[in-house]
Short mmCIF file of C-alpha atoms and ligand atoms in Angstrom, two decimals:
data_model
loop_
_atom_site.label_atom_id
_atom_site.label_comp_id
_atom_site.label_asym_id
_atom_site.label_seq_id
_atom_site.Cartn_x
_atom_site.Cartn_y
_atom_site.Cartn_z
CA MET A 1 -38.42 -51.82 5.47
CA LEU A 2 -40.37 -49.47 3.21
CA GLN A 3 -38.70 -46.45 4.81
CA ASN A 4 -37.59 -44.09 2.03
CA ARG A 5 -38.57 -46.54 -0.70
CA ARG A 6 -40.14 -44.80 -3.70
CA ILE A 7 -43.33 -46.27 -5.09
CA LEU A 8 -44.91 -45.10 -8.32
CA LEU A 9 -48.58 -46.03 -7.91
CA ILE A 10 -50.63 -46.17 -11.10
CA ILE A 11 -54.35 -46.08 -10.41
CA SER A 12 -56.61 -47.21 -13.24
CA GLY A 13 -60.38 -47.17 -13.41
CA GLY A 14 -62.32 -49.44 -11.11
CA ILE A 15 -64.53 -49.41 -8.08
CA ALA A 16 -61.57 -50.87 -6.16
CA GLY A 17 -59.97 -47.42 -6.46
CA TYR A 18 -61.14 -46.65 -2.92
CA LYS A 19 -58.78 -49.38 -1.69
CA SER A 20 -55.90 -47.58 -3.40
CA LEU A 21 -56.50 -44.63 -1.10
CA GLU A 22 -56.09 -47.00 1.84
CA LEU A 23 -53.00 -48.49 0.14
CA ILE A 24 -51.41 -45.03 -0.11
CA ARG A 25 -52.04 -44.49 3.64
CA ARG A 26 -50.49 -47.85 4.57
CA LEU A 27 -47.45 -47.15 2.40
CA ARG A 28 -47.01 -43.63 3.78
CA GLU A 29 -47.35 -44.99 7.34
CA ARG A 30 -44.39 -47.25 6.60
CA GLY A 31 -42.27 -44.36 5.41
CA ALA A 32 -42.54 -44.95 1.66
CA ALA A 33 -42.73 -42.02 -0.75
CA VAL A 34 -45.75 -42.55 -3.00
CA ARG A 35 -46.09 -40.72 -6.29
CA CYS A 36 -49.35 -41.33 -8.14
CA ILE A 37 -50.48 -41.44 -11.74
CA MET A 38 -54.23 -41.63 -12.36
CA THR A 39 -55.82 -42.67 -15.64
CA ALA A 40 -58.82 -40.75 -16.93
CA ALA A 41 -61.07 -43.65 -15.86
CA ALA A 42 -59.57 -43.68 -12.33
CA LYS A 43 -60.80 -40.13 -11.85
CA GLN A 44 -64.37 -41.35 -12.38
CA PHE A 45 -64.07 -43.39 -9.20
CA ILE A 46 -61.85 -41.39 -6.80
CA THR A 47 -60.78 -37.78 -6.85
CA PRO A 48 -57.27 -36.54 -7.59
CA LEU A 49 -57.66 -34.34 -4.49
CA SER A 50 -57.97 -37.40 -2.21
CA VAL A 51 -54.99 -39.04 -3.90
CA ALA A 52 -52.87 -35.90 -3.68
CA SER A 53 -53.80 -35.33 -0.02
CA LEU A 54 -52.97 -38.87 1.05
CA SER A 55 -49.78 -39.15 -1.01
CA GLU A 56 -48.71 -35.62 0.00
CA ASP A 57 -47.63 -35.04 -3.58
CA LYS A 58 -49.25 -33.81 -6.75
CA VAL A 59 -51.11 -36.27 -8.93
CA TYR A 60 -49.75 -36.90 -12.43
CA ASP A 61 -52.39 -37.51 -15.06
CA ASP A 62 -51.50 -35.68 -18.23
CA LEU A 63 -49.01 -36.93 -20.78
CA TRP A 64 -49.10 -33.57 -22.54
CA SER A 65 -48.64 -31.27 -19.55
CA LEU A 66 -45.85 -28.83 -20.37
CA THR A 67 -45.33 -28.01 -16.71
CA ASP A 68 -45.13 -31.65 -15.65
CA GLU A 69 -42.82 -32.54 -18.51
CA SER A 70 -40.44 -29.70 -17.65
CA GLU A 71 -40.49 -30.52 -13.92
CA MET A 72 -40.74 -34.31 -13.95
CA GLY A 73 -40.90 -35.96 -17.38
CA HIS A 74 -42.73 -39.26 -17.81
CA ILE A 75 -39.42 -41.08 -18.20
CA ARG A 76 -38.12 -39.74 -14.89
CA LEU A 77 -41.44 -40.55 -13.22
CA SER A 78 -40.90 -44.25 -13.67
CA ARG A 79 -37.10 -44.20 -13.39
CA GLU A 80 -37.09 -42.43 -10.05
CA ALA A 81 -39.21 -45.12 -8.43
CA ASP A 82 -37.94 -48.33 -6.82
CA LEU A 83 -41.11 -50.13 -7.84
CA VAL A 84 -44.13 -49.45 -10.05
CA VAL A 85 -47.42 -50.68 -8.59
CA VAL A 86 -50.61 -50.78 -10.66
CA ALA A 87 -53.62 -50.92 -8.33
CA PRO A 88 -56.31 -51.35 -9.33
CA ALA A 89 -55.12 -52.83 -12.62
CA SER A 90 -58.22 -52.85 -14.81
CA ALA A 91 -58.72 -55.34 -17.65
CA ASP A 92 -58.25 -52.42 -20.05
CA LEU A 93 -54.95 -51.27 -18.57
CA ILE A 94 -53.65 -54.85 -18.45
CA ALA A 95 -54.56 -55.22 -22.14
CA ARG A 96 -52.82 -51.95 -23.02
CA MET A 97 -49.74 -52.96 -21.01
CA SER A 98 -49.52 -56.34 -22.71
CA ALA A 99 -49.82 -54.67 -26.14
CA GLY A 100 -47.06 -52.22 -25.23
CA LEU A 101 -49.27 -49.19 -25.89
CA ALA A 102 -48.24 -45.74 -24.76
CA ASP A 103 -51.39 -43.72 -25.30
CA ASP A 104 -51.64 -42.00 -21.93
CA LEU A 105 -49.33 -41.13 -19.05
CA ALA A 106 -49.90 -44.45 -17.22
CA THR A 107 -48.99 -46.68 -20.15
CA THR A 108 -46.16 -44.40 -21.25
CA ALA A 109 -44.59 -44.47 -17.80
CA LEU A 110 -44.98 -48.27 -17.72
CA LEU A 111 -43.38 -48.68 -21.12
CA ALA A 112 -40.52 -46.37 -20.15
CA SER A 113 -39.95 -48.13 -16.83
CA ASP A 114 -36.88 -50.22 -16.07
CA LYS A 115 -38.11 -51.03 -12.56
CA PRO A 116 -40.02 -54.06 -11.22
CA VAL A 117 -43.76 -53.82 -11.84
CA LEU A 118 -46.45 -55.27 -9.57
CA VAL A 119 -50.06 -55.39 -10.73
CA ALA A 120 -53.13 -55.86 -8.52
CA PRO A 121 -55.92 -56.76 -10.95
CA ALA A 122 -59.51 -55.81 -10.14
CA MET A 123 -62.46 -56.51 -12.37
CA ASN A 124 -65.70 -58.38 -12.86
CA VAL A 125 -65.43 -62.18 -12.62
CA VAL A 126 -66.30 -62.77 -16.29
CA MET A 127 -63.81 -60.12 -17.45
CA TRP A 128 -61.18 -61.80 -15.26
CA ALA A 129 -61.90 -65.26 -16.65
CA HIS A 130 -62.00 -64.02 -20.26
CA PRO A 131 -59.27 -65.69 -22.34
CA ALA A 132 -58.13 -62.24 -23.54
CA THR A 133 -57.44 -61.07 -19.98
CA GLN A 134 -55.78 -64.34 -19.04
CA ALA A 135 -53.59 -64.30 -22.15
CA ASN A 136 -52.62 -60.67 -21.52
CA LEU A 137 -51.64 -61.43 -17.95
CA ALA A 138 -49.76 -64.55 -18.90
CA LEU A 139 -47.74 -62.47 -21.35
CA LEU A 140 -47.04 -59.80 -18.73
CA GLU A 141 -45.98 -62.44 -16.20
CA LYS A 142 -43.69 -63.98 -18.78
CA ARG A 143 -42.09 -60.56 -19.12
CA GLY A 144 -41.47 -60.51 -15.37
CA VAL A 145 -44.43 -58.43 -14.20
CA ARG A 146 -45.47 -59.60 -10.71
CA ARG A 147 -49.08 -60.02 -9.72
CA ILE A 148 -50.96 -59.97 -6.43
CA GLY A 149 -54.53 -61.29 -6.41
CA PRO A 150 -57.26 -60.96 -7.37
CA GLY A 151 -59.08 -62.58 -4.47
CA CYS A 152 -62.30 -64.53 -4.50
CA GLY A 153 -65.57 -63.43 -3.02
CA GLU A 154 -68.40 -61.00 -3.53
CA LEU A 155 -67.59 -58.33 -6.09
CA ALA A 156 -68.85 -54.75 -6.13
CA CYS A 157 -70.83 -55.57 -9.28
CA GLY A 158 -72.93 -58.04 -7.27
CA GLU A 159 -71.44 -61.18 -8.81
CA THR A 160 -69.28 -63.64 -6.90
CA GLY A 161 -65.94 -65.16 -7.87
CA SER A 162 -62.40 -64.09 -8.72
CA GLY A 163 -61.77 -60.47 -9.55
CA ARG A 164 -61.72 -58.65 -6.22
CA MET A 165 -58.59 -56.56 -5.79
CA ALA A 166 -56.21 -57.83 -3.11
CA GLU A 167 -56.60 -56.02 0.20
CA PRO A 168 -54.28 -53.04 0.81
CA LEU A 169 -52.22 -54.88 3.41
CA GLU A 170 -51.80 -57.87 1.09
CA ILE A 171 -50.50 -55.46 -1.55
CA VAL A 172 -48.14 -53.91 1.00
CA ALA A 173 -46.81 -57.39 1.85
CA ALA A 174 -46.33 -58.15 -1.85
CA ILE A 175 -44.51 -54.83 -2.32
CA GLU A 176 -42.23 -55.69 0.59
CA ARG A 177 -41.52 -59.10 -0.92
CA VAL A 178 -40.66 -57.66 -4.32
CA LEU A 179 -38.45 -54.93 -2.87
CA SER A 180 -36.66 -57.20 -0.43
CA GLY A 181 -35.95 -59.83 -3.09
CA ASP A 182 -37.10 -62.18 -0.28
CA PRO A 183 -34.21 -64.60 0.20
CA ARG A 184 -35.76 -66.96 2.76
CA LEU A 185 -35.40 -70.06 0.61
CA SER A 186 -32.25 -69.09 -1.22
CA GLY A 187 -29.75 -71.91 -1.12
CA ARG A 188 -32.61 -74.45 -0.96
CA ARG A 189 -33.58 -76.67 -3.84
CA ALA A 190 -37.25 -77.47 -4.40
CA LEU A 191 -38.99 -80.08 -6.53
CA VAL A 192 -42.64 -79.58 -7.45
CA THR A 193 -44.89 -81.83 -9.52
CA SER A 194 -47.91 -80.40 -11.29
CA GLY A 195 -50.69 -81.17 -13.76
CA PRO A 196 -52.09 -84.51 -14.84
CA THR A 197 -50.24 -87.43 -16.34
CA ARG A 198 -51.26 -89.04 -19.62
CA GLU A 199 -51.14 -92.80 -19.87
CA PRO A 200 -51.26 -94.05 -23.46
CA ILE A 201 -53.86 -96.56 -24.57
CA ASP A 202 -52.27 -96.62 -28.00
CA PRO A 203 -50.23 -93.97 -29.89
CA VAL A 204 -53.26 -91.65 -30.26
CA ARG A 205 -55.42 -92.25 -27.16
CA TYR A 206 -54.74 -91.84 -23.49
CA ILE A 207 -56.12 -92.00 -19.94
CA SER A 208 -55.83 -88.73 -18.00
CA ASN A 209 -57.73 -86.44 -15.62
CA HIS A 210 -58.97 -82.85 -15.27
CA SER A 211 -56.00 -81.40 -13.34
CA SER A 212 -55.20 -77.89 -14.64
CA GLY A 213 -51.76 -77.57 -13.07
CA LYS A 214 -52.73 -74.16 -11.67
CA GLN A 215 -51.97 -75.06 -8.05
CA GLY A 216 -48.69 -76.85 -8.72
CA HIS A 217 -47.41 -74.11 -11.03
CA ALA A 218 -48.35 -71.44 -8.48
CA ILE A 219 -46.44 -73.35 -5.78
CA ALA A 220 -43.34 -73.56 -7.95
CA ALA A 221 -43.59 -69.80 -8.62
CA ALA A 222 -44.04 -69.03 -4.90
CA LEU A 223 -41.04 -71.15 -3.88
CA ALA A 224 -38.91 -69.53 -6.58
CA ALA A 225 -40.08 -66.10 -5.40
CA LEU A 226 -38.59 -66.91 -1.99
CA GLY A 227 -35.30 -67.73 -3.66
CA ALA A 228 -35.54 -71.54 -3.92
CA ASP A 229 -33.81 -73.16 -6.87
CA THR A 230 -37.00 -74.75 -8.21
CA VAL A 231 -37.57 -77.65 -10.60
CA LEU A 232 -41.14 -78.08 -11.82
CA VAL A 233 -41.93 -81.50 -13.28
CA SER A 234 -45.26 -81.14 -15.02
CA GLY A 235 -47.65 -83.16 -17.10
CA PRO A 236 -49.40 -81.41 -20.03
CA THR A 237 -51.16 -78.18 -18.96
CA GLN A 238 -52.15 -74.80 -20.40
CA GLU A 239 -50.06 -73.00 -17.76
CA LEU A 240 -46.91 -71.13 -18.71
CA ALA A 241 -43.65 -71.99 -16.99
CA PRO A 242 -43.35 -69.56 -14.06
CA ALA A 243 -40.45 -67.10 -14.21
CA GLY A 244 -37.26 -68.37 -12.62
CA VAL A 245 -38.40 -72.00 -12.51
CA GLN A 246 -36.84 -74.90 -14.40
CA LEU A 247 -39.70 -76.71 -16.15
CA VAL A 248 -39.34 -80.38 -17.05
CA PRO A 249 -42.32 -81.40 -19.20
CA VAL A 250 -43.41 -85.04 -18.99
CA GLU A 251 -46.41 -87.10 -20.04
CA THR A 252 -46.60 -90.38 -18.14
CA ALA A 253 -46.25 -91.21 -14.43
CA ALA A 254 -43.14 -93.25 -15.22
CA GLN A 255 -41.57 -90.22 -16.92
CA MET A 256 -42.62 -88.02 -14.00
CA LEU A 257 -40.94 -90.35 -11.51
CA ALA A 258 -37.75 -90.48 -13.59
CA ALA A 259 -37.65 -86.67 -13.92
CA CYS A 260 -38.20 -86.26 -10.17
CA GLU A 261 -35.41 -88.70 -9.37
CA ALA A 262 -33.11 -86.87 -11.79
CA ALA A 263 -33.74 -83.61 -9.89
CA PHE A 264 -32.30 -84.99 -6.64
CA PRO A 265 -30.89 -84.00 -4.20
CA VAL A 266 -33.63 -81.59 -3.14
CA ASP A 267 -34.52 -80.04 0.21
CA ILE A 268 -38.22 -79.59 -0.44
CA ALA A 269 -40.61 -81.79 -2.44
CA VAL A 270 -44.19 -80.69 -3.09
CA MET A 271 -46.15 -83.27 -5.04
CA ALA A 272 -49.16 -81.45 -6.46
CA ALA A 273 -49.56 -83.49 -9.65
CA ALA A 274 -52.67 -85.55 -10.21
CA VAL A 275 -50.79 -88.68 -11.20
CA ALA A 276 -52.94 -91.26 -12.98
CA ASP A 277 -53.30 -94.22 -10.66
CA TRP A 278 -53.19 -96.74 -13.50
CA ARG A 279 -51.61 -97.14 -16.89
CA VAL A 280 -52.46 -99.56 -19.64
CA GLU A 281 -50.26 -102.56 -18.92
CA SER A 282 -49.11 -103.09 -22.48
CA ALA A 283 -50.14 -100.27 -24.79
CA PRO A 284 -49.67 -101.36 -28.43
CA GLY A 285 -47.31 -99.41 -30.68
CA HIS A 286 -50.08 -99.07 -33.32
CA LYS A 287 -53.53 -97.47 -33.24
CA LEU A 288 -56.24 -99.86 -32.05
CA LYS A 289 -58.79 -100.50 -34.79
CA LYS A 290 -62.56 -100.66 -34.38
CA ASN A 291 -63.43 -104.20 -35.41
CA GLY A 292 -66.78 -104.74 -33.71
CA THR A 293 -65.26 -106.02 -30.46
CA PRO A 294 -64.24 -103.24 -28.03
CA PRO A 295 -60.77 -103.88 -26.63
CA VAL A 296 -60.36 -104.96 -23.03
CA LEU A 297 -57.74 -102.78 -21.35
CA ARG A 298 -55.72 -104.42 -18.64
CA LEU A 299 -54.43 -101.79 -16.24
CA ALA A 300 -51.31 -101.82 -14.09
CA GLU A 301 -50.74 -99.63 -11.05
CA ASN A 302 -48.49 -96.61 -11.51
CA PRO A 303 -45.62 -95.93 -9.11
CA ASP A 304 -46.58 -93.65 -6.23
CA ILE A 305 -44.09 -90.84 -6.70
CA LEU A 306 -44.92 -89.14 -3.40
CA SER A 307 -44.38 -92.30 -1.32
CA ARG A 308 -41.19 -93.15 -3.15
CA ILE A 309 -39.75 -89.71 -2.47
CA ALA A 310 -40.93 -89.72 1.14
CA GLN A 311 -39.27 -93.08 1.73
CA ARG A 312 -35.89 -92.34 0.21
CA GLY A 313 -32.94 -93.08 2.44
CA ASN A 314 -30.05 -90.69 2.97
CA ASP A 315 -31.20 -88.11 0.48
CA ARG A 316 -34.83 -87.84 1.63
CA PRO A 317 -35.85 -84.18 1.33
CA SER A 318 -36.16 -82.34 4.66
CA LEU A 319 -39.79 -81.69 3.86
CA VAL A 320 -42.12 -83.81 1.72
CA VAL A 321 -45.57 -82.37 1.05
CA GLY A 322 -48.42 -84.20 -0.65
CA PHE A 323 -51.93 -83.28 -1.67
CA ALA A 324 -55.11 -85.16 -0.97
CA ALA A 325 -58.00 -84.41 -3.25
CA GLU A 326 -61.02 -85.85 -1.49
CA THR A 327 -64.76 -85.78 -1.92
CA GLU A 328 -65.68 -86.94 1.60
CA ASP A 329 -64.15 -87.11 5.11
CA VAL A 330 -61.44 -84.80 3.76
CA VAL A 331 -59.34 -84.51 6.92
CA GLY A 332 -59.77 -88.16 8.03
CA ASN A 333 -58.63 -89.42 4.66
CA ALA A 334 -55.73 -86.95 4.64
CA ARG A 335 -54.53 -88.20 8.05
CA ARG A 336 -54.53 -91.79 6.79
CA LYS A 337 -52.72 -90.68 3.62
CA LEU A 338 -50.07 -88.87 5.65
CA ARG A 339 -49.23 -92.11 7.48
CA ARG A 340 -49.53 -94.38 4.48
CA LYS A 341 -47.29 -92.25 2.28
CA HIS A 342 -44.80 -91.24 5.01
CA CYS A 343 -44.90 -87.58 4.01
CA ASP A 344 -44.54 -84.65 6.41
CA TRP A 345 -47.56 -82.58 5.43
CA ILE A 346 -50.69 -83.25 3.46
CA LEU A 347 -52.64 -80.37 1.96
CA ALA A 348 -56.15 -81.73 1.78
CA ASN A 349 -58.79 -80.15 -0.40
CA ASP A 350 -62.38 -80.87 -1.28
CA VAL A 351 -62.78 -81.65 -4.97
CA SER A 352 -66.40 -82.77 -4.85
CA PRO A 353 -68.30 -81.68 -7.99
CA GLY A 354 -69.79 -78.48 -6.44
CA SER A 355 -66.46 -77.25 -5.01
CA GLY A 356 -65.09 -75.75 -8.27
CA THR A 357 -61.55 -76.74 -7.25
CA PHE A 358 -60.60 -78.71 -10.35
CA GLY A 359 -59.71 -76.15 -13.03
CA GLY A 360 -60.98 -73.28 -10.84
CA ASP A 361 -58.98 -70.44 -9.32
CA CYS A 362 -59.74 -71.08 -5.66
CA ASN A 363 -59.06 -73.76 -3.10
CA THR A 364 -59.92 -74.46 0.54
CA ILE A 365 -57.02 -76.22 2.22
CA HIS A 366 -56.57 -78.18 5.43
CA LEU A 367 -52.91 -78.58 6.27
CA VAL A 368 -52.53 -81.92 8.06
CA ASP A 369 -49.29 -82.92 9.79
CA ALA A 370 -48.38 -85.33 12.58
CA LYS A 371 -49.37 -82.70 15.16
CA GLY A 372 -52.80 -81.72 13.90
CA VAL A 373 -54.82 -79.80 11.34
CA GLU A 374 -54.72 -76.18 10.24
CA ASP A 375 -57.81 -75.00 8.36
CA TRP A 376 -57.15 -72.32 5.78
CA PRO A 377 -59.94 -70.07 4.49
CA LEU A 378 -61.10 -70.06 0.85
CA MET A 379 -58.15 -68.64 -1.05
CA THR A 380 -56.95 -68.27 -4.59
CA LYS A 381 -54.56 -71.01 -5.65
CA GLU A 382 -51.92 -68.31 -5.83
CA ALA A 383 -52.57 -67.29 -2.20
CA VAL A 384 -52.47 -70.96 -1.15
CA ALA A 385 -49.09 -71.24 -2.87
CA ALA A 386 -47.74 -68.10 -1.17
CA ARG A 387 -48.94 -69.31 2.24
CA LEU A 388 -47.46 -72.75 1.70
CA ALA A 389 -44.12 -71.24 0.63
CA GLU A 390 -44.13 -69.08 3.79
CA ARG A 391 -44.87 -72.14 5.96
CA ILE A 392 -42.12 -74.10 4.23
CA ALA A 393 -39.63 -71.26 4.73
CA ALA A 394 -40.57 -71.03 8.42
CA SER A 395 -40.28 -74.78 8.96
CA LEU A 396 -36.86 -75.02 7.30
CA ALA A 397 -35.46 -71.86 8.85
CA PRO A 398 -33.39 -73.33 11.70
CA GLN A 399 -31.65 -75.94 9.58
CA PRO A 400 -28.51 -75.36 7.54
CA ALA A 401 -29.03 -75.24 3.77
CA ARG A 402 -28.06 -78.35 1.81
CA HIS A 403 -26.96 -76.31 -1.20
CA PRO A 404 -25.11 -73.24 -0.01
O1 C5P B 501 -53.29 -91.45 -3.39
P1 C5P B 501 -53.63 -90.11 -3.95
O2 C5P B 501 -53.60 -90.06 -5.44
O3 C5P B 501 -54.90 -89.52 -3.40
O4 C5P B 501 -52.47 -89.17 -3.39
C1 C5P B 501 -52.35 -87.85 -3.74
C2 C5P B 501 -50.94 -87.38 -3.51
O5 C5P B 501 -50.00 -88.35 -3.92
C3 C5P B 501 -50.62 -86.14 -4.31
O6 C5P B 501 -49.64 -85.41 -3.62
C4 C5P B 501 -50.06 -86.75 -5.60
O7 C5P B 501 -49.21 -85.83 -6.27
C5 C5P B 501 -49.28 -87.92 -5.07
N1 C5P B 501 -49.24 -89.07 -5.97
C6 C5P B 501 -48.03 -89.40 -6.56
N2 C5P B 501 -47.95 -90.50 -7.38
C7 C5P B 501 -49.05 -91.25 -7.60
C8 C5P B 501 -50.27 -90.92 -7.01
C9 C5P B 501 -50.33 -89.82 -6.21
O8 C5P B 501 -47.04 -88.69 -6.36
N3 C5P B 501 -48.94 -92.31 -8.39
#
């Protein structure tokens, strides 16, 4: 499917540059034409000769080259591609992209591009986690730039965590998805819950939890990327609404249930929110005062949104997926939860204090259904979302769409 597709590959500086050489080979193998731009920093890591040999084309690196501009101007460079891929995308290039700079050939071509852009970030774990990098990426994603990775694991700098560039074949798969405008879930409607809920104690205080919403938001984005008409009902989080997703912000579990019910009928329901189990039974309309006697809060149980949705009658979604955040006997507890809540799949994950799942970028999932358990390796929450969306698309494939 990449036969005769034209990829403009922008290589920025990073040790992951060697993987870009492999990426060029994999793309060429599949019949794609690959034209490359290298930044000055990229040339510190891999040579233009290797890039030119593998791409079977000259390497573009100079904004001020009279010859290049007369043969193939920087505007044409990006316009004549079907897709612009930035791999590795360094923290610096991401920052320059988000600022809209055009101070070298790479950024100028990106700014002049009217084509989809896919970035594969690669950097040190602390640079990746830095609020500046995260804010820059969030802005780019809001503008429609797609992202693949980074993955988790050992980094070339010796540290461990997120920041490793996605593997070449993962990037190839992402390129194929972007270019195909993957339609596997088009005509399907999906409902996703995400984030925590906030249960008021009084008008200024509340009960909540540490859920970041990262996993639920990533799932909504992944379902939308496969063409599903996606509604994301989310409690308060720092996450931006993913592109192409309808976000319904809520605070309490009761509001979350009402918003979910309002989204029906849906074909797919993925309940990833960390819904507070209890609310204060009768929260006063005024701020509680300190008067020497701490108040006694009487709690009432919140509705279980997942079970309610899984036990709907005629309009039960074809697939209802829940999460089970456990600290012990992860799979055993997930199996019991699957039966108790009548859902089709449970994605169980370990949230014990050392796991780094809550608020972190990675997750280890066990997919439990009536037939058995599938253990997934440690993955980014984004990769978990993509894999789940793929599994959902595969499981719904034979059935006719409810919303043609
Ligand atoms: O019972 P527990 O909270 O462990 O169940 C987790 C699963 O149930 C998650 O999918 C969560 O979104 C969902 N849930 C819900 N409503 C609740 C509690 C949990 O939808 N009140």
